[in-house]
Tab-separated table of N, CA and C in Angstrom:
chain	number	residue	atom	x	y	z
A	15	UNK	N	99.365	116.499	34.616
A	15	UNK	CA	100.435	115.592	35.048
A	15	UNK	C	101.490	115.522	33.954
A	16	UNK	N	102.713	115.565	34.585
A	16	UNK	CA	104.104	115.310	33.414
A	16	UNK	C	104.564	114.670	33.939
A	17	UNK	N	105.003	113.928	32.904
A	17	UNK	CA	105.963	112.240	32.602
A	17	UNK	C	107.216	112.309	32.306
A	18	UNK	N	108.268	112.211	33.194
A	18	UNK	CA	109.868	112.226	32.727
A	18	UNK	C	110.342	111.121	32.897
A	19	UNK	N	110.568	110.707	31.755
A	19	UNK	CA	111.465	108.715	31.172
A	19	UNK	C	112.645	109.390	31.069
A	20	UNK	N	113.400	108.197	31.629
A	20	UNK	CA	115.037	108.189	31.487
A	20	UNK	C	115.382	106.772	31.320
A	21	UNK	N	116.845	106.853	31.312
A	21	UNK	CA	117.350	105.558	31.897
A	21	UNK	C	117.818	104.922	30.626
A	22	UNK	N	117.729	105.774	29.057
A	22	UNK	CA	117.455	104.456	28.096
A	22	UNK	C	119.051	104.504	27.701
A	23	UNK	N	119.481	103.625	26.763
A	23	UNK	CA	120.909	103.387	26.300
A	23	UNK	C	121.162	102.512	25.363
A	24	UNK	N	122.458	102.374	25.113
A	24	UNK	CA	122.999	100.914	24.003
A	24	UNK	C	123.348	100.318	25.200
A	25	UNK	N	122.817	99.224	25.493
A	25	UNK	CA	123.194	97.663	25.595
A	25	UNK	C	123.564	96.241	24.872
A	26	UNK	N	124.701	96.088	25.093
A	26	UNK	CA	124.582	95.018	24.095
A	26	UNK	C	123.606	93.376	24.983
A	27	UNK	N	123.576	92.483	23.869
A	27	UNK	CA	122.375	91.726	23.845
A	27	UNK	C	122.925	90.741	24.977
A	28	UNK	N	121.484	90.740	26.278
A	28	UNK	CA	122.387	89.836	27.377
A	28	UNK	C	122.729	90.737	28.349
A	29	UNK	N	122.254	92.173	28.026
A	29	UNK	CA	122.441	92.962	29.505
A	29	UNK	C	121.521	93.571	29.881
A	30	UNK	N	121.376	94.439	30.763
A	30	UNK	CA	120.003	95.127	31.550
A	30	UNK	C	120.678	97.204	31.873
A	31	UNK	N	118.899	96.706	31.733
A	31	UNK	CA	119.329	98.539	31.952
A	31	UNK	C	117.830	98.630	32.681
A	32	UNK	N	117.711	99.915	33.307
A	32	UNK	CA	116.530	99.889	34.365
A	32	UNK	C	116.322	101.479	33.940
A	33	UNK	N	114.979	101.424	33.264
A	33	UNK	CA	114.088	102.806	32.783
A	33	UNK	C	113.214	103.577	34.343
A	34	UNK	N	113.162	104.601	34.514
A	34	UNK	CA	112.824	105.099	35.534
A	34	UNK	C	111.898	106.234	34.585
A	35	UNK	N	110.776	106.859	35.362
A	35	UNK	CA	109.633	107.425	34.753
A	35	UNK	C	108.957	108.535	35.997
A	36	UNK	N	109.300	109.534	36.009
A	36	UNK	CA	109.134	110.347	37.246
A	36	UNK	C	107.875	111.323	37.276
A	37	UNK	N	106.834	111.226	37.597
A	37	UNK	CA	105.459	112.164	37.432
A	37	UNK	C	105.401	112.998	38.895
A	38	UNK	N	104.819	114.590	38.477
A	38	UNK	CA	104.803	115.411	39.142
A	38	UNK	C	103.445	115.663	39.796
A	39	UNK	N	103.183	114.607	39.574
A	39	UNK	CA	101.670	114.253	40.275
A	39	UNK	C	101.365	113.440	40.828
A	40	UNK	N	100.515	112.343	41.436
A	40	UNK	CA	100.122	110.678	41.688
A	40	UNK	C	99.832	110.350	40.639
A	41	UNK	N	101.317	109.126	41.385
A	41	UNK	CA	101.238	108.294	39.800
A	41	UNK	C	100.369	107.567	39.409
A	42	UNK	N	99.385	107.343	40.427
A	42	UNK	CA	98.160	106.657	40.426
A	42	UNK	C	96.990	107.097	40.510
A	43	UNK	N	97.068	107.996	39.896
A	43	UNK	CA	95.947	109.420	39.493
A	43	UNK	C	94.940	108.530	38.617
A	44	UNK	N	95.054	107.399	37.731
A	44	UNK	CA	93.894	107.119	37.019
A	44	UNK	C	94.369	105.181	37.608
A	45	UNK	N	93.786	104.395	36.981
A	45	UNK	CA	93.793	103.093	37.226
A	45	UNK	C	95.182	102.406	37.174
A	46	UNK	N	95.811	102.726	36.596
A	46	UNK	CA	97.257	102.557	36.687
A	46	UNK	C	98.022	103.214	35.938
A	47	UNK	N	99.804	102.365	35.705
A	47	UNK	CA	100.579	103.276	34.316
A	47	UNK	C	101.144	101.663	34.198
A	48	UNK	N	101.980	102.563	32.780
A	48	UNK	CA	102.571	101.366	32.243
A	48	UNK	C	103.752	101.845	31.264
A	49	UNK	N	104.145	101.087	30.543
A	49	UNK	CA	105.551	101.233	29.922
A	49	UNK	C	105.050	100.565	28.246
A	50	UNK	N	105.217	101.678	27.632
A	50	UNK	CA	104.983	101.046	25.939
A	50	UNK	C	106.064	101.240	25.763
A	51	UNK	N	106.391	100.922	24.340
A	51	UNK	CA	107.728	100.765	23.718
A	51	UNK	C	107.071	100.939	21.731
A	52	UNK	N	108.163	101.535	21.374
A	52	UNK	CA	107.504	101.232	19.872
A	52	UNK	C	108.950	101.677	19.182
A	53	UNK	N	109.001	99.796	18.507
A	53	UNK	CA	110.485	100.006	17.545
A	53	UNK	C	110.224	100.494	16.462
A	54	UNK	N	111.433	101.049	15.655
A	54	UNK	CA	111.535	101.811	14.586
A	54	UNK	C	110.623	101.135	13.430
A	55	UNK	N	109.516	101.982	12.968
A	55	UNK	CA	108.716	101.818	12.148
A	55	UNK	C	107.661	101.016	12.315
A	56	UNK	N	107.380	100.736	13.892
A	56	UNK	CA	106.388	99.625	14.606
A	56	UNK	C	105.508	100.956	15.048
A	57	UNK	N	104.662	99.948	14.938
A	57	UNK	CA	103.038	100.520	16.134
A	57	UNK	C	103.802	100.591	18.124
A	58	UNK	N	103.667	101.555	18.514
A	58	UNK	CA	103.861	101.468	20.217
A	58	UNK	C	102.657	100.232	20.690
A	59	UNK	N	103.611	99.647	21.552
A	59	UNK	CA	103.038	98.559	22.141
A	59	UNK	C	102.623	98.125	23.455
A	60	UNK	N	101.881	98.236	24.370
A	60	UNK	CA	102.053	98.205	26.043
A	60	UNK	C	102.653	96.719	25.999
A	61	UNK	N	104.103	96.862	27.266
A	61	UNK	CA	105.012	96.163	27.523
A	61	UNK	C	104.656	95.564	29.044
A	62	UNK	N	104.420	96.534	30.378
A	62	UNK	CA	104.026	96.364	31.123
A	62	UNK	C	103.387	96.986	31.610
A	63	UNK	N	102.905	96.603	32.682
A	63	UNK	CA	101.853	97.652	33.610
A	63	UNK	C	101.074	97.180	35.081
A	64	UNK	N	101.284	98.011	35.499
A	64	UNK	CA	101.025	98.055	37.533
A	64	UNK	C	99.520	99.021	37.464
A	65	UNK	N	98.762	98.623	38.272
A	65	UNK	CA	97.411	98.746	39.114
A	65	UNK	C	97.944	99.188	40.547
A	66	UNK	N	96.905	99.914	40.564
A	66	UNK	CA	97.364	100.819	42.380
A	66	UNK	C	97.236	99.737	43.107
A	67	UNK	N	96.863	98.369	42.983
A	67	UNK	CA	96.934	97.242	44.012
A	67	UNK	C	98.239	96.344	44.080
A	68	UNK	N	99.005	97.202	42.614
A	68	UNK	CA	100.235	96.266	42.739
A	68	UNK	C	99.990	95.171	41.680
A	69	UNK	N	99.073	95.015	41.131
A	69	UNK	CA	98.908	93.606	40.197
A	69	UNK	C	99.862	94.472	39.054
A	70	UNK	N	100.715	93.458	38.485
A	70	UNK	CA	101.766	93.623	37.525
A	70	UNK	C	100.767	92.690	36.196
A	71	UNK	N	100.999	92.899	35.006
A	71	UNK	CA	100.746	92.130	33.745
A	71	UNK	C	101.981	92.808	32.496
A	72	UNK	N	102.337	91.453	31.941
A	72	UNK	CA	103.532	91.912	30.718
A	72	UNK	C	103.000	91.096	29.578
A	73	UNK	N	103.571	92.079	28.127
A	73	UNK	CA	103.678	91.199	26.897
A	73	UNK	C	104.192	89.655	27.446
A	74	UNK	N	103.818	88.899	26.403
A	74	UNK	CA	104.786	87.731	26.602
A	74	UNK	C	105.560	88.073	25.674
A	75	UNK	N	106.062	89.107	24.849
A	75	UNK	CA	107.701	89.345	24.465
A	75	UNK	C	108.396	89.448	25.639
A	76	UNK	N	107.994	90.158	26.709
A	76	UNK	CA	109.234	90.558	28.006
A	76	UNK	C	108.740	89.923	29.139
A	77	UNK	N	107.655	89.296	29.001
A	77	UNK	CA	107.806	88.198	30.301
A	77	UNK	C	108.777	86.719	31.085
A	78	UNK	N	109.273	87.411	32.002
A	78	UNK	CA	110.204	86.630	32.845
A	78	UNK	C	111.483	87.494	32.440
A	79	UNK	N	111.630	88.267	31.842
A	79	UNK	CA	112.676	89.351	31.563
A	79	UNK	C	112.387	90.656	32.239
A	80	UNK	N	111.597	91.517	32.032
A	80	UNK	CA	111.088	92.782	32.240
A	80	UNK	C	110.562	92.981	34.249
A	81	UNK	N	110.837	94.260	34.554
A	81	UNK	CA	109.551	93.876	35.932
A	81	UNK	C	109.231	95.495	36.114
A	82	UNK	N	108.405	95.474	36.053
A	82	UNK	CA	107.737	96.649	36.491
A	82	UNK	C	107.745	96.889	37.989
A	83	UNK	N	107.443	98.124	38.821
A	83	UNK	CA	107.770	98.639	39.943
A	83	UNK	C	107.371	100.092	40.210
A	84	UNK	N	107.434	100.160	41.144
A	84	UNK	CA	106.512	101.545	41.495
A	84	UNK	C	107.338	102.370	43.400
A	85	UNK	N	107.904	103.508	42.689
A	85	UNK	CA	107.939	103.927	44.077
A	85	UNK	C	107.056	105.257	44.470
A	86	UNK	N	105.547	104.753	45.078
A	86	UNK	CA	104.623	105.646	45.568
A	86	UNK	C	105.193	106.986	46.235
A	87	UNK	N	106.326	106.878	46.966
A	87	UNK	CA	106.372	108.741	47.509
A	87	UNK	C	107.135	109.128	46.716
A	88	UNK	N	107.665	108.671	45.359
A	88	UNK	CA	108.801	109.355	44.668
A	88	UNK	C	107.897	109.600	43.395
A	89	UNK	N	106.391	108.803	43.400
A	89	UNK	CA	105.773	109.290	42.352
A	89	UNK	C	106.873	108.683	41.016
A	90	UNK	N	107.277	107.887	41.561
A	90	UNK	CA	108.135	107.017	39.676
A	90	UNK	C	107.621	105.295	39.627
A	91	UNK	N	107.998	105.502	38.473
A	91	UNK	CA	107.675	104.024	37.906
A	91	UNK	C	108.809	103.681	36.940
A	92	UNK	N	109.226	102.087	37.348
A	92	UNK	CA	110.065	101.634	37.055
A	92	UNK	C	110.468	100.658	36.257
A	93	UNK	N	111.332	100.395	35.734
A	93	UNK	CA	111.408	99.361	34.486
A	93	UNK	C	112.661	98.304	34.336
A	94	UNK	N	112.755	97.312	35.175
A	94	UNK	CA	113.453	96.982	34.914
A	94	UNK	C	113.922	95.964	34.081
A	95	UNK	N	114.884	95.881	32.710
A	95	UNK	CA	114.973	95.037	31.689
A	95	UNK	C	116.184	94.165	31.926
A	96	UNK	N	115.934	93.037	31.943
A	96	UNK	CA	117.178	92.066	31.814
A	96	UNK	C	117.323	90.910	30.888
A	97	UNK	N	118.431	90.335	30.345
A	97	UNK	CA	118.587	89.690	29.521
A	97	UNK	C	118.454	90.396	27.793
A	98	UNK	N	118.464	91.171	28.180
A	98	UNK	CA	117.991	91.934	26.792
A	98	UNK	C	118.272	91.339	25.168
A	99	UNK	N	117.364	91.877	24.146
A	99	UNK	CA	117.631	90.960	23.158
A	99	UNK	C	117.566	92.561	21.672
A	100	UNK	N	118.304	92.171	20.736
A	100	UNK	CA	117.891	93.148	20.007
A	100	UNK	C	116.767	93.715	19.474
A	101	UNK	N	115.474	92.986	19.583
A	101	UNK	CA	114.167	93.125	19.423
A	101	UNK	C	113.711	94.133	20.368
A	102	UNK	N	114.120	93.897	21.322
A	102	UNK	CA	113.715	95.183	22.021
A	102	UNK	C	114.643	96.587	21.821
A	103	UNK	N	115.100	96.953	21.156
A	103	UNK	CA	115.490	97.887	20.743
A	103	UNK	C	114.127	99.149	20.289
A	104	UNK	N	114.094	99.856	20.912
A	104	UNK	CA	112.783	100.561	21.005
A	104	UNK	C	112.748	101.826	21.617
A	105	UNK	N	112.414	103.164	21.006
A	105	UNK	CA	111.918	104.075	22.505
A	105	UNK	C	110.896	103.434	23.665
A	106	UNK	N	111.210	103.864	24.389
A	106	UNK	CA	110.146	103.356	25.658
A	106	UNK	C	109.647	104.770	26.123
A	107	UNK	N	108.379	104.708	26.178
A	107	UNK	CA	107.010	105.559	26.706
A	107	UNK	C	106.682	105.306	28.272
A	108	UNK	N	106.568	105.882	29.391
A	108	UNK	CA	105.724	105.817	30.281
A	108	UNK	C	104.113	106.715	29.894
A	109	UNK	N	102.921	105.676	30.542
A	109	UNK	CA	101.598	106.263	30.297
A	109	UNK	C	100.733	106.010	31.831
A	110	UNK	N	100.054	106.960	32.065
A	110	UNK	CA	99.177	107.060	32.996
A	110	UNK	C	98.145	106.081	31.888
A	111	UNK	N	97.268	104.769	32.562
A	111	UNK	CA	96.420	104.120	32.054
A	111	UNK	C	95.179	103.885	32.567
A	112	UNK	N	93.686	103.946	32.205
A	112	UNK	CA	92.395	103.171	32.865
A	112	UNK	C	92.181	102.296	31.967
A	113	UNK	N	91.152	101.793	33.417
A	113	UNK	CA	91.333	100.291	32.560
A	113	UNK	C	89.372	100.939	32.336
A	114	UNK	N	89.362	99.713	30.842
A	114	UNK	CA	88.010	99.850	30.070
A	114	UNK	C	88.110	99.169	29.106
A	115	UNK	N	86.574	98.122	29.242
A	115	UNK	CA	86.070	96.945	28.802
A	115	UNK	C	87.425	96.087	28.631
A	116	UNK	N	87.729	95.580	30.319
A	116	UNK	CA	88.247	94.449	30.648
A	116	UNK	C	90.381	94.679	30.150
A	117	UNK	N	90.196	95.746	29.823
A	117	UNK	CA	91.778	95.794	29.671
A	117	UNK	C	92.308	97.492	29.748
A	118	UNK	N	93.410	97.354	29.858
A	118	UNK	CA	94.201	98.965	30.360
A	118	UNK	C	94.366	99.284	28.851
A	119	UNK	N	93.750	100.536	28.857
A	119	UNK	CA	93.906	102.013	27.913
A	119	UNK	C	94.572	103.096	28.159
A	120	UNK	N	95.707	103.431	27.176
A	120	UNK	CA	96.346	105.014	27.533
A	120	UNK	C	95.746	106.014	27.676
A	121	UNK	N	96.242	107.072	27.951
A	121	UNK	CA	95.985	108.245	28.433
A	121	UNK	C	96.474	109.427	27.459
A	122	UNK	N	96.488	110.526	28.076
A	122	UNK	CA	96.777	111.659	26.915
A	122	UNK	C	98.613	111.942	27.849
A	123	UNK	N	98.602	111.608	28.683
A	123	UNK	CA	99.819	111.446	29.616
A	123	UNK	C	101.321	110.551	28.935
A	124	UNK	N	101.936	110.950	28.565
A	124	UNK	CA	102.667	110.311	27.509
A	124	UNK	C	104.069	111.246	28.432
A	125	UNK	N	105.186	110.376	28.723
A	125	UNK	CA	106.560	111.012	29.117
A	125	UNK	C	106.901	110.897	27.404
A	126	UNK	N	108.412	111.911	27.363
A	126	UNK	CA	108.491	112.041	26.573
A	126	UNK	C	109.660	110.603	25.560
A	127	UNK	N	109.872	109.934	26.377
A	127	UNK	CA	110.311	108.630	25.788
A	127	UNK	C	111.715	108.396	26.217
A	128	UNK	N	112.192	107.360	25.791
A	128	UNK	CA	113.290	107.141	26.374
A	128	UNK	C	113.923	105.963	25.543
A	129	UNK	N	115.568	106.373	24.639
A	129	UNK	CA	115.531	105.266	23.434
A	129	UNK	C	116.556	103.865	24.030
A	130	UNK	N	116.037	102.579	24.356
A	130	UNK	CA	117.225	101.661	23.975
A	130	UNK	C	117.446	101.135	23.128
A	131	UNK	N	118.557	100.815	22.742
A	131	UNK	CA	119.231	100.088	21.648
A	131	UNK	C	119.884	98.720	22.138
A	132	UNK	N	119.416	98.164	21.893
A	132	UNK	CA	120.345	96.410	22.065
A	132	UNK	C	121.252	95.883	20.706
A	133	UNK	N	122.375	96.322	21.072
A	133	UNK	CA	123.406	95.958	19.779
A	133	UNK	C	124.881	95.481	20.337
A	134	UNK	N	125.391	94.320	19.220
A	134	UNK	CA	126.590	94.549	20.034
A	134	UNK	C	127.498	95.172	19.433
């Protein structure tokens, strides 16, 4: 399976941009996917993430901001960021994920990233 992230950009702080993540396979090939992010000189972090039932879970950095989304025949997964803040300034990762002992784990499935910048 291959992972193509797009969508990323400069935004300044207070706007939205919507990451899109396109797999040439089912995107729901393992327990779910999700969206990491990892800012400059940070550890990558899972941000959000969707279950083939649709259950959504987010950091509480991007909760009530962020929404995850899924379009099953287009095989993409979606990201949408609003309100944005410079903290999130980050590449963003899409990952094929299973879940094990009670929480979602990545995969070897890694798109190749996608950078935003929140600046004004």
């Amino acid at each position: 399976v291959q992972l193509q992230a797009s969508g990323g950009g400069l935004v300044q702080p207070g706007g939205s941009l919507r990451l899109s993540c396109a797999s040439n396979g089912f995107i729901f090939s393992y327990d779910g996917v999700g969206w990491f992010r990892q800012p400059p000189g940070k550890q990558r972090e899972l941000v959000a993430s969707i279950g083939s039932s649709g259950l959504t879970n987010y950091a509480d950095s991007v909760k009530g901001r962020f929404t995850i989304s899924t379009n099953n025949a287009k095989n993409t997964v979606y990201l949408q960021m609003n309100s944005l803040k410079p903290e999130d300034t980050a590449a963003y990762y899409c990952n094929l994920l299973v879940w094990s002992s009670g929480r979602y784990r990545s995969t070897d499935y890694w798109g190749q990233g996608t950078l935003v910048t929140v600046s004004s």
